[in-house]
Amino acid sequence: MSQRKDAKNRRNYLVKCSCPHCSQHSEHSFSRVQKGAMLMCPHCSKIFHQDKNALAQPTL
């Protein structure tokens, strides 16, 4: 069971997403993006969905 917990924590990293309204990049949790949750742009404060198929690259 501990392996499963470790796997879940490893997937919780930040990914860069671009806002469809202002085209600025922001960092959001990988798990939130995968779930299709609503994301808020910190630059223009608009709420948007990130396309799951066009997932951004992880932040290093």
Coordinates of C-alpha atoms in Angstrom, one line a residue:
M1 CA 0.0 0.0 0.0
S2 CA 2.9 2.4 0.6
Q3 CA 3.9 2.1 -3.1
R4 CA 0.5 3.4 -4.1
K5 CA 0.9 6.4 -1.8
D6 CA 4.3 7.2 -3.2
A7 CA 3.0 7.0 -6.8
K8 CA 0.3 9.4 -6.1
N9 CA 2.7 12.0 -4.5
R10 CA 5.1 11.7 -7.5
R11 CA 2.3 12.8 -9.9
N12 CA 1.6 15.9 -7.9
Y13 CA 3.9 18.4 -9.6
L14 CA 3.4 21.7 -11.4
V15 CA 2.8 22.1 -15.1
K16 CA 2.8 25.3 -17.2
C17 CA -0.5 26.1 -18.8
S18 CA -1.2 29.0 -21.1
C19 CA -4.3 31.1 -20.6
P20 CA -6.6 31.2 -23.6
H21 CA -7.6 34.8 -22.8
C22 CA -4.3 36.6 -22.3
S23 CA -1.8 33.9 -23.6
Q24 CA 0.3 34.2 -20.4
H25 CA 1.8 31.1 -18.9
S26 CA 1.1 30.0 -15.3
E27 CA 1.8 27.0 -13.2
H28 CA -0.9 24.7 -12.0
S29 CA -1.0 21.3 -10.2
F30 CA -0.7 18.3 -12.6
S31 CA -3.5 16.5 -10.7
R32 CA -5.9 19.5 -11.1
V33 CA -5.2 19.7 -14.9
Q34 CA -5.7 15.9 -15.3
K35 CA -9.1 16.1 -13.5
G36 CA -10.2 18.8 -15.8
A37 CA -10.7 21.2 -13.0
M38 CA -11.3 24.9 -13.5
L39 CA -8.1 26.9 -13.5
M40 CA -7.7 30.6 -12.7
C41 CA -5.2 32.8 -14.6
P42 CA -3.1 34.8 -12.1
H43 CA -2.5 37.5 -14.7
C44 CA -6.0 38.3 -16.0
S45 CA -8.1 36.5 -13.3
K46 CA -10.2 34.7 -15.9
I47 CA -11.3 31.1 -15.2
F48 CA -10.6 28.4 -17.9
H49 CA -10.2 24.7 -18.6
Q50 CA -6.9 23.3 -19.9
D51 CA -7.2 20.7 -22.6
K52 CA -6.1 17.3 -21.2
N53 CA -4.7 16.2 -24.6
A54 CA -2.5 19.2 -24.9
L55 CA -0.9 18.9 -21.5
A56 CA 1.9 21.3 -20.9
Q57 CA 5.5 20.3 -20.0
P58 CA 6.4 19.9 -16.3
T59 CA 8.2 22.7 -14.5
L60 CA 11.7 21.9 -13.5

